[in-house]
């Protein structure tokens, strides 16, 4: 039962991220999940409940990805951090393109539904905590603020790559330049 719900939520993220918020319907999610018609509505009584479920599921998936990223990255210096962030951005705009686009769509949804903001904010705060610790180790005088700047830049780069994709996407030089500026 839990697996079917997760299957529906994965499909919801896929529809939201690849087709946009206007195409997020019970029918589209059922089709993307490959489940019988009506399955999505059995789990989520209305569109708002479906979006709430997608927000929670997306946060769990992204937390898992960031935990894996943090464990695997373990950068020894700012150069290694820049390389790790570059790999992550390529992952987020490549294999996980739809998930990243879904996150941005949910940010826009939060402009109309402010009740989504706390959950979306909690996910970001967790990741800022990890990144701030790295920046502190590498000499940042204001690691939390600098991590927020780094993440804002990463979001902008990812958004731009999603909207205007280039085959030779290389965020590395910009990430390195930003980190040099933040860390002195």
Short mmCIF file of N, CA and C in Angstrom, two decimals:
data_model
loop_
_atom_site.label_atom_id
_atom_site.label_comp_id
_atom_site.label_asym_id
_atom_site.label_seq_id
_atom_site.Cartn_x
_atom_site.Cartn_y
_atom_site.Cartn_z
N UNK A 1 0.82 -1.20 0.00
CA UNK A 1 0.00 0.00 0.00
C UNK A 1 0.87 1.26 0.00
N UNK A 2 1.88 1.29 0.89
CA UNK A 2 2.77 2.44 0.94
C UNK A 2 3.55 2.58 -0.36
N UNK A 3 3.91 1.44 -0.95
CA UNK A 3 4.65 1.46 -2.21
C UNK A 3 3.82 2.08 -3.33
N UNK A 4 2.54 1.78 -3.38
CA UNK A 4 1.67 2.34 -4.42
C UNK A 4 1.55 3.85 -4.25
N UNK A 5 1.43 4.31 -3.02
CA UNK A 5 1.35 5.76 -2.73
C UNK A 5 2.63 6.44 -3.20
N UNK A 6 3.77 5.83 -2.89
CA UNK A 6 5.06 6.38 -3.32
C UNK A 6 5.16 6.40 -4.85
N UNK A 7 4.65 5.37 -5.49
CA UNK A 7 4.63 5.31 -6.95
C UNK A 7 3.81 6.48 -7.52
N UNK A 8 2.69 6.75 -6.92
CA UNK A 8 1.83 7.86 -7.34
C UNK A 8 2.56 9.19 -7.13
N UNK A 9 3.21 9.34 -5.98
CA UNK A 9 3.92 10.59 -5.71
C UNK A 9 5.11 10.79 -6.64
N UNK A 10 5.85 9.71 -6.92
CA UNK A 10 6.94 9.81 -7.90
C UNK A 10 6.40 10.27 -9.25
N UNK A 11 5.28 9.71 -9.65
CA UNK A 11 4.66 10.11 -10.92
C UNK A 11 4.18 11.56 -10.86
N UNK A 12 3.66 11.97 -9.72
CA UNK A 12 3.23 13.37 -9.56
C UNK A 12 4.39 14.33 -9.74
N UNK A 13 5.54 13.99 -9.17
CA UNK A 13 6.73 14.82 -9.34
C UNK A 13 7.13 14.85 -10.80
N UNK A 14 7.08 13.71 -11.46
CA UNK A 14 7.45 13.62 -12.87
C UNK A 14 6.52 14.48 -13.73
N UNK A 15 5.21 14.39 -13.49
CA UNK A 15 4.25 15.19 -14.26
C UNK A 15 4.48 16.68 -13.99
N UNK A 16 4.58 17.04 -12.73
CA UNK A 16 4.77 18.45 -12.36
C UNK A 16 6.04 19.00 -12.98
N UNK A 17 7.11 18.23 -12.91
CA UNK A 17 8.40 18.71 -13.40
C UNK A 17 8.57 18.67 -14.90
N UNK A 18 7.88 17.78 -15.58
CA UNK A 18 8.06 17.68 -17.02
C UNK A 18 6.94 18.33 -17.82
N UNK A 19 5.76 18.43 -17.22
CA UNK A 19 4.62 18.99 -17.96
C UNK A 19 4.06 20.27 -17.35
N UNK A 20 4.47 20.59 -16.13
CA UNK A 20 4.02 21.83 -15.49
C UNK A 20 2.81 21.64 -14.61
N UNK A 21 2.58 22.65 -13.79
CA UNK A 21 1.51 22.61 -12.79
C UNK A 21 0.12 22.48 -13.42
N UNK A 22 -0.07 23.06 -14.58
CA UNK A 22 -1.40 23.01 -15.21
C UNK A 22 -1.78 21.60 -15.64
N UNK A 23 -0.77 20.76 -15.89
CA UNK A 23 -1.03 19.38 -16.34
C UNK A 23 -1.09 18.39 -15.18
N UNK A 24 -0.91 18.89 -13.96
CA UNK A 24 -0.95 18.01 -12.79
C UNK A 24 -2.40 17.69 -12.46
N UNK A 25 -2.88 16.58 -12.99
CA UNK A 25 -4.25 16.11 -12.76
C UNK A 25 -4.19 14.68 -12.27
N UNK A 26 -5.28 14.23 -11.68
CA UNK A 26 -5.36 12.83 -11.26
C UNK A 26 -5.10 11.90 -12.44
N UNK A 27 -5.71 12.21 -13.57
CA UNK A 27 -5.58 11.35 -14.75
C UNK A 27 -4.14 11.30 -15.24
N UNK A 28 -3.46 12.46 -15.28
CA UNK A 28 -2.08 12.50 -15.74
C UNK A 28 -1.17 11.72 -14.80
N UNK A 29 -1.40 11.84 -13.50
CA UNK A 29 -0.58 11.12 -12.52
C UNK A 29 -0.84 9.62 -12.61
N UNK A 30 -2.11 9.23 -12.71
CA UNK A 30 -2.43 7.80 -12.87
C UNK A 30 -1.72 7.23 -14.09
N UNK A 31 -1.78 7.94 -15.21
CA UNK A 31 -1.16 7.47 -16.44
C UNK A 31 0.36 7.37 -16.28
N UNK A 32 0.97 8.39 -15.69
CA UNK A 32 2.43 8.39 -15.51
C UNK A 32 2.87 7.28 -14.55
N UNK A 33 2.04 6.99 -13.56
CA UNK A 33 2.37 5.95 -12.58
C UNK A 33 2.08 4.56 -13.11
N UNK A 34 1.27 4.49 -14.17
CA UNK A 34 0.89 3.19 -14.71
C UNK A 34 -0.04 2.43 -13.78
N UNK A 35 -0.92 3.17 -13.11
CA UNK A 35 -1.86 2.57 -12.17
C UNK A 35 -3.28 2.73 -12.70
N UNK A 36 -4.22 1.97 -12.18
CA UNK A 36 -5.60 2.09 -12.64
C UNK A 36 -6.16 3.51 -12.41
N UNK A 37 -7.03 3.90 -13.30
CA UNK A 37 -7.69 5.20 -13.18
C UNK A 37 -8.38 5.30 -11.82
N UNK A 38 -8.17 6.43 -11.16
CA UNK A 38 -8.79 6.64 -9.85
C UNK A 38 -7.85 6.37 -8.68
N UNK A 39 -6.69 5.79 -8.96
CA UNK A 39 -5.76 5.47 -7.87
C UNK A 39 -5.30 6.72 -7.15
N UNK A 40 -4.89 7.74 -7.90
CA UNK A 40 -4.39 8.96 -7.27
C UNK A 40 -5.47 9.59 -6.39
N UNK A 41 -6.70 9.61 -6.88
CA UNK A 41 -7.78 10.22 -6.08
C UNK A 41 -8.10 9.39 -4.84
N UNK A 42 -7.77 8.10 -4.84
CA UNK A 42 -7.95 7.29 -3.64
C UNK A 42 -6.99 7.72 -2.53
N UNK A 43 -5.81 8.18 -2.90
CA UNK A 43 -4.82 8.60 -1.92
C UNK A 43 -4.93 10.08 -1.54
N UNK A 44 -5.39 10.90 -2.49
CA UNK A 44 -5.42 12.35 -2.27
C UNK A 44 -6.79 12.88 -2.66
N UNK A 45 -7.51 13.41 -1.69
CA UNK A 45 -8.92 13.78 -1.86
C UNK A 45 -9.13 14.97 -2.81
N UNK A 46 -8.09 15.81 -2.97
CA UNK A 46 -8.20 16.95 -3.88
C UNK A 46 -6.80 17.34 -4.35
N UNK A 47 -6.75 18.28 -5.25
CA UNK A 47 -5.47 18.70 -5.83
C UNK A 47 -4.53 19.26 -4.78
N UNK A 48 -5.08 20.02 -3.83
CA UNK A 48 -4.25 20.59 -2.76
C UNK A 48 -3.59 19.47 -1.94
N UNK A 49 -4.33 18.41 -1.65
CA UNK A 49 -3.76 17.29 -0.90
C UNK A 49 -2.68 16.59 -1.73
N UNK A 50 -2.89 16.48 -3.03
CA UNK A 50 -1.88 15.89 -3.91
C UNK A 50 -0.61 16.73 -3.88
N UNK A 51 -0.75 18.03 -3.99
CA UNK A 51 0.42 18.91 -3.95
C UNK A 51 1.12 18.81 -2.59
N UNK A 52 0.36 18.78 -1.50
CA UNK A 52 0.96 18.61 -0.18
C UNK A 52 1.76 17.31 -0.11
N UNK A 53 1.20 16.25 -0.65
CA UNK A 53 1.90 14.97 -0.67
C UNK A 53 3.17 15.04 -1.50
N UNK A 54 3.10 15.71 -2.64
CA UNK A 54 4.27 15.86 -3.50
C UNK A 54 5.35 16.67 -2.78
N UNK A 55 4.96 17.72 -2.10
CA UNK A 55 5.93 18.53 -1.35
C UNK A 55 6.67 17.67 -0.33
N UNK A 56 5.92 16.93 0.47
CA UNK A 56 6.54 16.08 1.49
C UNK A 56 7.45 15.02 0.86
N UNK A 57 6.97 14.40 -0.20
CA UNK A 57 7.75 13.34 -0.86
C UNK A 57 9.01 13.92 -1.50
N UNK A 58 8.86 15.05 -2.15
CA UNK A 58 10.01 15.70 -2.79
C UNK A 58 11.06 16.07 -1.74
N UNK A 59 10.61 16.59 -0.60
CA UNK A 59 11.55 16.93 0.47
C UNK A 59 12.30 15.70 0.95
N UNK A 60 11.61 14.59 1.09
CA UNK A 60 12.26 13.35 1.53
C UNK A 60 13.28 12.88 0.50
N UNK A 61 12.93 12.94 -0.79
CA UNK A 61 13.85 12.52 -1.84
C UNK A 61 15.08 13.43 -1.89
N UNK A 62 14.85 14.73 -1.79
CA UNK A 62 15.97 15.66 -1.87
C UNK A 62 16.85 15.57 -0.62
N UNK A 63 16.24 15.30 0.52
CA UNK A 63 17.04 15.12 1.73
C UNK A 63 17.94 13.90 1.56
N UNK A 64 17.39 12.82 1.04
CA UNK A 64 18.19 11.62 0.78
C UNK A 64 19.34 11.93 -0.16
N UNK A 65 19.05 12.66 -1.25
CA UNK A 65 20.09 13.01 -2.22
C UNK A 65 21.18 13.86 -1.57
N UNK A 66 20.77 14.85 -0.76
CA UNK A 66 21.75 15.72 -0.12
C UNK A 66 22.56 14.95 0.92
N UNK A 67 21.94 14.03 1.64
CA UNK A 67 22.69 13.21 2.59
C UNK A 67 23.73 12.37 1.86
N UNK A 68 23.34 11.78 0.73
CA UNK A 68 24.28 11.01 -0.08
C UNK A 68 25.39 11.91 -0.63
N UNK A 69 25.00 13.08 -1.09
CA UNK A 69 25.96 14.06 -1.61
C UNK A 69 26.95 14.45 -0.52
N UNK A 70 26.44 14.78 0.66
CA UNK A 70 27.30 15.22 1.76
C UNK A 70 28.25 14.11 2.18
N UNK A 71 27.76 12.89 2.23
CA UNK A 71 28.60 11.76 2.65
C UNK A 71 29.67 11.46 1.61
N UNK A 72 29.32 11.56 0.34
CA UNK A 72 30.27 11.24 -0.73
C UNK A 72 31.24 12.39 -1.00
N UNK A 73 30.80 13.62 -0.80
CA UNK A 73 31.63 14.77 -1.17
C UNK A 73 32.81 14.93 -0.22
N UNK A 74 32.54 15.10 1.05
CA UNK A 74 33.59 15.31 2.06
C UNK A 74 34.75 16.14 1.51
N UNK A 75 34.47 17.36 1.03
CA UNK A 75 35.53 18.15 0.41
C UNK A 75 36.61 18.55 1.42
N UNK A 76 37.85 18.51 0.96
CA UNK A 76 38.98 18.88 1.81
C UNK A 76 39.32 20.36 1.69
N UNK A 77 38.84 21.00 0.61
CA UNK A 77 39.11 22.42 0.43
C UNK A 77 38.02 23.01 -0.48
N UNK A 78 38.10 24.32 -0.69
CA UNK A 78 37.08 25.00 -1.48
C UNK A 78 37.06 24.51 -2.93
N UNK A 79 38.20 24.13 -3.47
CA UNK A 79 38.24 23.60 -4.83
C UNK A 79 37.47 22.30 -4.96
N UNK A 80 37.63 21.42 -3.99
CA UNK A 80 36.88 20.17 -4.00
C UNK A 80 35.39 20.42 -3.77
N UNK A 81 35.06 21.42 -2.96
CA UNK A 81 33.66 21.77 -2.77
C UNK A 81 33.06 22.27 -4.08
N UNK A 82 33.80 23.11 -4.80
CA UNK A 82 33.32 23.61 -6.09
C UNK A 82 33.09 22.45 -7.06
N UNK A 83 34.00 21.49 -7.07
CA UNK A 83 33.84 20.33 -7.95
C UNK A 83 32.59 19.52 -7.56
N UNK A 84 32.38 19.33 -6.26
CA UNK A 84 31.23 18.57 -5.78
C UNK A 84 29.93 19.28 -6.12
N UNK A 85 29.88 20.60 -5.92
CA UNK A 85 28.68 21.38 -6.24
C UNK A 85 28.41 21.33 -7.74
N UNK A 86 29.46 21.38 -8.54
CA UNK A 86 29.31 21.29 -9.99
C UNK A 86 28.69 19.95 -10.38
N UNK A 87 29.19 18.86 -9.79
CA UNK A 87 28.62 17.53 -10.06
C UNK A 87 27.15 17.49 -9.66
N UNK A 88 26.85 18.07 -8.49
CA UNK A 88 25.47 18.05 -8.03
C UNK A 88 24.56 18.84 -8.98
N UNK A 89 25.00 19.99 -9.44
CA UNK A 89 24.18 20.78 -10.37
C UNK A 89 23.96 20.04 -11.69
N UNK A 90 24.97 19.35 -12.15
CA UNK A 90 24.79 18.56 -13.38
C UNK A 90 23.78 17.43 -13.16
N UNK A 91 23.83 16.81 -12.00
CA UNK A 91 22.88 15.76 -11.63
C UNK A 91 21.46 16.34 -11.54
N UNK A 92 21.33 17.48 -10.87
CA UNK A 92 20.02 18.09 -10.66
C UNK A 92 19.39 18.59 -11.96
N UNK A 93 20.20 18.95 -12.93
CA UNK A 93 19.66 19.46 -14.20
C UNK A 93 19.76 18.44 -15.32
N UNK A 94 20.29 17.27 -15.00
CA UNK A 94 20.40 16.17 -15.96
C UNK A 94 19.46 15.06 -15.58
N UNK A 95 19.97 14.02 -14.92
CA UNK A 95 19.12 12.87 -14.55
C UNK A 95 17.91 13.24 -13.68
N UNK A 96 18.06 14.25 -12.84
CA UNK A 96 16.94 14.65 -11.97
C UNK A 96 16.30 15.97 -12.40
N UNK A 97 16.35 16.22 -13.70
CA UNK A 97 15.79 17.44 -14.27
C UNK A 97 14.32 17.66 -13.88
N UNK A 98 13.50 16.63 -14.02
CA UNK A 98 12.07 16.78 -13.71
C UNK A 98 11.86 17.09 -12.23
N UNK A 99 12.64 16.45 -11.37
CA UNK A 99 12.49 16.71 -9.94
C UNK A 99 12.86 18.15 -9.60
N UNK A 100 13.95 18.64 -10.20
CA UNK A 100 14.36 20.02 -9.96
C UNK A 100 13.31 20.99 -10.47
N UNK A 101 12.77 20.72 -11.65
CA UNK A 101 11.71 21.58 -12.20
C UNK A 101 10.47 21.52 -11.32
N UNK A 102 10.15 20.36 -10.77
CA UNK A 102 9.01 20.24 -9.86
C UNK A 102 9.22 21.09 -8.62
N UNK A 103 10.45 21.10 -8.10
CA UNK A 103 10.74 21.92 -6.91
C UNK A 103 10.48 23.39 -7.22
N UNK A 104 10.94 23.86 -8.38
CA UNK A 104 10.70 25.25 -8.75
C UNK A 104 9.20 25.52 -8.93
N UNK A 105 8.49 24.58 -9.50
CA UNK A 105 7.04 24.74 -9.66
C UNK A 105 6.36 24.84 -8.29
N UNK A 106 6.86 24.08 -7.33
CA UNK A 106 6.29 24.15 -5.98
C UNK A 106 6.63 25.48 -5.30
N UNK A 107 7.81 26.02 -5.59
CA UNK A 107 8.12 27.35 -5.06
C UNK A 107 7.10 28.37 -5.57
N UNK A 108 6.78 28.27 -6.85
CA UNK A 108 5.78 29.18 -7.41
C UNK A 108 4.40 28.92 -6.81
N UNK A 109 4.07 27.67 -6.59
CA UNK A 109 2.80 27.31 -5.95
C UNK A 109 2.71 27.94 -4.56
N UNK A 110 3.85 28.03 -3.88
CA UNK A 110 3.88 28.61 -2.53
C UNK A 110 3.56 30.10 -2.53
N UNK A 111 3.65 30.75 -3.68
CA UNK A 111 3.25 32.16 -3.72
C UNK A 111 1.74 32.29 -3.54
N UNK A 112 1.00 31.28 -4.02
CA UNK A 112 -0.46 31.28 -3.88
C UNK A 112 -0.91 30.50 -2.64
N UNK A 113 -0.06 29.57 -2.18
CA UNK A 113 -0.40 28.75 -1.01
C UNK A 113 0.73 28.86 0.02
N UNK A 114 0.72 29.93 0.80
CA UNK A 114 1.80 30.16 1.77
C UNK A 114 1.99 29.02 2.77
N UNK A 115 0.98 28.19 2.97
CA UNK A 115 1.12 27.08 3.91
C UNK A 115 2.15 26.05 3.45
N UNK A 116 2.56 26.11 2.18
CA UNK A 116 3.60 25.21 1.69
C UNK A 116 5.00 25.67 2.11
N UNK A 117 5.13 26.93 2.42
CA UNK A 117 6.45 27.51 2.68
C UNK A 117 7.20 26.86 3.84
N UNK A 118 6.56 26.57 4.97
CA UNK A 118 7.35 25.98 6.07
C UNK A 118 8.02 24.66 5.69
N UNK A 119 7.32 23.80 4.99
CA UNK A 119 7.92 22.52 4.60
C UNK A 119 9.05 22.74 3.61
N UNK A 120 8.83 23.59 2.62
CA UNK A 120 9.87 23.87 1.65
C UNK A 120 11.08 24.53 2.31
N UNK A 121 10.82 25.39 3.26
CA UNK A 121 11.90 26.08 3.98
C UNK A 121 12.70 25.12 4.85
N UNK A 122 12.03 24.19 5.52
CA UNK A 122 12.74 23.21 6.36
C UNK A 122 13.74 22.40 5.55
N UNK A 123 13.35 21.99 4.36
CA UNK A 123 14.27 21.23 3.52
C UNK A 123 15.51 22.04 3.19
N UNK A 124 15.32 23.27 2.83
CA UNK A 124 16.47 24.12 2.49
C UNK A 124 17.34 24.38 3.72
N UNK A 125 16.72 24.61 4.86
CA UNK A 125 17.47 24.89 6.09
C UNK A 125 18.39 23.74 6.47
N UNK A 126 17.93 22.52 6.27
CA UNK A 126 18.77 21.36 6.57
C UNK A 126 20.02 21.38 5.71
N UNK A 127 19.85 21.64 4.44
CA UNK A 127 20.97 21.63 3.51
C UNK A 127 21.89 22.83 3.78
N UNK A 128 21.33 23.97 4.12
CA UNK A 128 22.15 25.14 4.44
C UNK A 128 23.04 24.82 5.65
N UNK A 129 22.51 24.07 6.61
CA UNK A 129 23.32 23.68 7.77
C UNK A 129 24.56 22.89 7.37
N UNK A 130 24.39 21.92 6.47
CA UNK A 130 25.54 21.13 6.00
C UNK A 130 26.54 22.02 5.27
N UNK A 131 26.02 22.81 4.34
CA UNK A 131 26.91 23.66 3.54
C UNK A 131 27.62 24.71 4.38
N UNK A 132 26.92 25.27 5.36
CA UNK A 132 27.54 26.28 6.22
C UNK A 132 28.71 25.69 6.99
N UNK A 133 28.57 24.45 7.41
CA UNK A 133 29.67 23.80 8.13
C UNK A 133 30.90 23.67 7.23
N UNK A 134 30.71 23.30 5.97
CA UNK A 134 31.84 23.23 5.05
C UNK A 134 32.48 24.60 4.88
N UNK A 135 31.64 25.62 4.65
CA UNK A 135 32.18 26.96 4.43
C UNK A 135 32.91 27.47 5.67
N UNK A 136 32.42 27.14 6.84
CA UNK A 136 33.10 27.53 8.09
C UNK A 136 34.50 26.91 8.12
N UNK A 137 34.59 25.62 7.79
CA UNK A 137 35.89 24.94 7.79
C UNK A 137 36.87 25.56 6.79
N UNK A 138 36.33 26.12 5.70
CA UNK A 138 37.18 26.68 4.65
C UNK A 138 37.44 28.17 4.84
N UNK A 139 37.04 28.72 6.00
CA UNK A 139 37.42 30.09 6.35
C UNK A 139 36.37 31.16 6.16
N UNK A 140 35.13 30.81 5.92
CA UNK A 140 34.10 31.83 5.75
C UNK A 140 33.88 32.57 7.07
N UNK A 141 33.87 33.91 7.02
CA UNK A 141 33.58 34.68 8.23
C UNK A 141 32.08 34.69 8.59
N UNK A 142 31.24 34.33 7.62
CA UNK A 142 29.79 34.28 7.85
C UNK A 142 29.22 33.07 7.09
N UNK A 143 29.49 31.86 7.59
CA UNK A 143 29.19 30.66 6.81
C UNK A 143 27.73 30.47 6.45
N UNK A 144 26.83 30.78 7.35
CA UNK A 144 25.41 30.59 7.04
C UNK A 144 24.98 31.52 5.91
N UNK A 145 25.32 32.78 6.04
CA UNK A 145 24.97 33.76 4.99
C UNK A 145 25.63 33.39 3.67
N UNK A 146 26.88 33.00 3.73
CA UNK A 146 27.58 32.64 2.49
C UNK A 146 26.99 31.39 1.86
N UNK A 147 26.53 30.45 2.68
CA UNK A 147 25.88 29.26 2.12
C UNK A 147 24.56 29.63 1.45
N UNK A 148 23.81 30.54 2.06
CA UNK A 148 22.56 30.99 1.44
C UNK A 148 22.84 31.64 0.10
N UNK A 149 23.90 32.44 0.02
CA UNK A 149 24.28 33.07 -1.26
C UNK A 149 24.64 31.99 -2.28
N UNK A 150 25.43 31.00 -1.85
CA UNK A 150 25.81 29.90 -2.74
C UNK A 150 24.58 29.16 -3.25
N UNK A 151 23.64 28.86 -2.35
CA UNK A 151 22.44 28.13 -2.77
C UNK A 151 21.54 28.97 -3.66
N UNK A 152 21.46 30.26 -3.39
CA UNK A 152 20.69 31.12 -4.28
C UNK A 152 21.31 31.11 -5.68
N UNK A 153 22.63 31.16 -5.73
CA UNK A 153 23.32 31.10 -7.02
C UNK A 153 23.06 29.76 -7.70
N UNK A 154 23.15 28.67 -6.93
CA UNK A 154 22.90 27.34 -7.49
C UNK A 154 21.47 27.24 -8.04
N UNK A 155 20.50 27.77 -7.30
CA UNK A 155 19.12 27.75 -7.78
C UNK A 155 19.00 28.53 -9.09
N UNK A 156 19.65 29.68 -9.16
CA UNK A 156 19.60 30.48 -10.38
C UNK A 156 20.23 29.77 -11.56
N UNK A 157 21.38 29.15 -11.33
CA UNK A 157 22.06 28.41 -12.40
C UNK A 157 21.19 27.23 -12.85
N UNK A 158 20.64 26.50 -11.89
CA UNK A 158 19.79 25.35 -12.23
C UNK A 158 18.55 25.81 -13.00
N UNK A 159 17.91 26.87 -12.52
CA UNK A 159 16.71 27.39 -13.19
C UNK A 159 17.04 27.78 -14.63
N UNK A 160 18.15 28.47 -14.81
CA UNK A 160 18.54 28.89 -16.15
C UNK A 160 18.81 27.69 -17.05
N UNK A 161 19.48 26.67 -16.53
CA UNK A 161 19.76 25.48 -17.34
C UNK A 161 18.47 24.74 -17.69
N UNK A 162 17.50 24.73 -16.78
CA UNK A 162 16.22 24.08 -17.08
C UNK A 162 15.45 24.85 -18.15
N UNK A 163 15.45 26.17 -18.03
CA UNK A 163 14.68 27.00 -18.97
C UNK A 163 15.37 27.15 -20.32
N UNK A 164 16.70 27.25 -20.30
CA UNK A 164 17.47 27.48 -21.51
C UNK A 164 18.65 26.50 -21.55
N UNK A 165 18.36 25.21 -21.75
CA UNK A 165 19.42 24.20 -21.64
C UNK A 165 20.51 24.36 -22.70
N UNK A 166 21.73 24.13 -22.25
CA UNK A 166 22.86 24.09 -23.16
C UNK A 166 23.54 22.73 -22.99
N UNK A 167 24.01 22.19 -24.09
CA UNK A 167 24.64 20.88 -24.05
C UNK A 167 25.98 20.91 -23.32
N UNK A 168 26.68 22.02 -23.41
CA UNK A 168 28.00 22.12 -22.78
C UNK A 168 27.91 22.77 -21.40
N UNK A 169 26.83 22.51 -20.68
CA UNK A 169 26.58 23.09 -19.36
C UNK A 169 27.75 22.81 -18.42
N UNK A 170 28.38 23.88 -17.95
CA UNK A 170 29.49 23.75 -16.99
C UNK A 170 29.39 24.87 -15.97
N UNK A 171 28.72 24.60 -14.85
CA UNK A 171 28.61 25.63 -13.82
C UNK A 171 29.88 25.80 -12.99
N UNK A 172 30.89 24.95 -13.22
CA UNK A 172 32.11 24.96 -12.41
C UNK A 172 32.81 26.30 -12.31
N UNK A 173 33.10 26.96 -13.43
CA UNK A 173 33.82 28.24 -13.32
C UNK A 173 33.07 29.28 -12.46
N UNK A 174 31.78 29.37 -12.62
CA UNK A 174 31.01 30.33 -11.82
C UNK A 174 31.00 29.95 -10.34
N UNK A 175 30.87 28.67 -10.06
CA UNK A 175 30.88 28.20 -8.66
C UNK A 175 32.24 28.51 -8.04
N UNK A 176 33.32 28.23 -8.76
CA UNK A 176 34.67 28.50 -8.23
C UNK A 176 34.87 30.00 -7.97
N UNK A 177 34.41 30.83 -8.91
CA UNK A 177 34.56 32.27 -8.76
C UNK A 177 33.75 32.77 -7.55
N UNK A 178 32.53 32.27 -7.42
CA UNK A 178 31.70 32.67 -6.29
C UNK A 178 32.36 32.26 -4.97
N UNK A 179 32.82 31.03 -4.88
CA UNK A 179 33.47 30.58 -3.64
C UNK A 179 34.73 31.37 -3.33
N UNK A 180 35.50 31.71 -4.35
CA UNK A 180 36.69 32.55 -4.11
C UNK A 180 36.29 33.89 -3.52
N UNK A 181 35.21 34.47 -4.06
CA UNK A 181 34.73 35.75 -3.55
C UNK A 181 34.22 35.67 -2.12
N UNK A 182 33.51 34.58 -1.82
CA UNK A 182 32.96 34.42 -0.47
C UNK A 182 34.04 34.10 0.56
N UNK A 183 35.01 33.31 0.14
CA UNK A 183 36.02 32.84 1.09
C UNK A 183 37.29 33.68 1.11
N UNK A 184 37.36 34.63 0.17
CA UNK A 184 38.52 35.53 0.15
C UNK A 184 39.67 34.92 -0.44
#
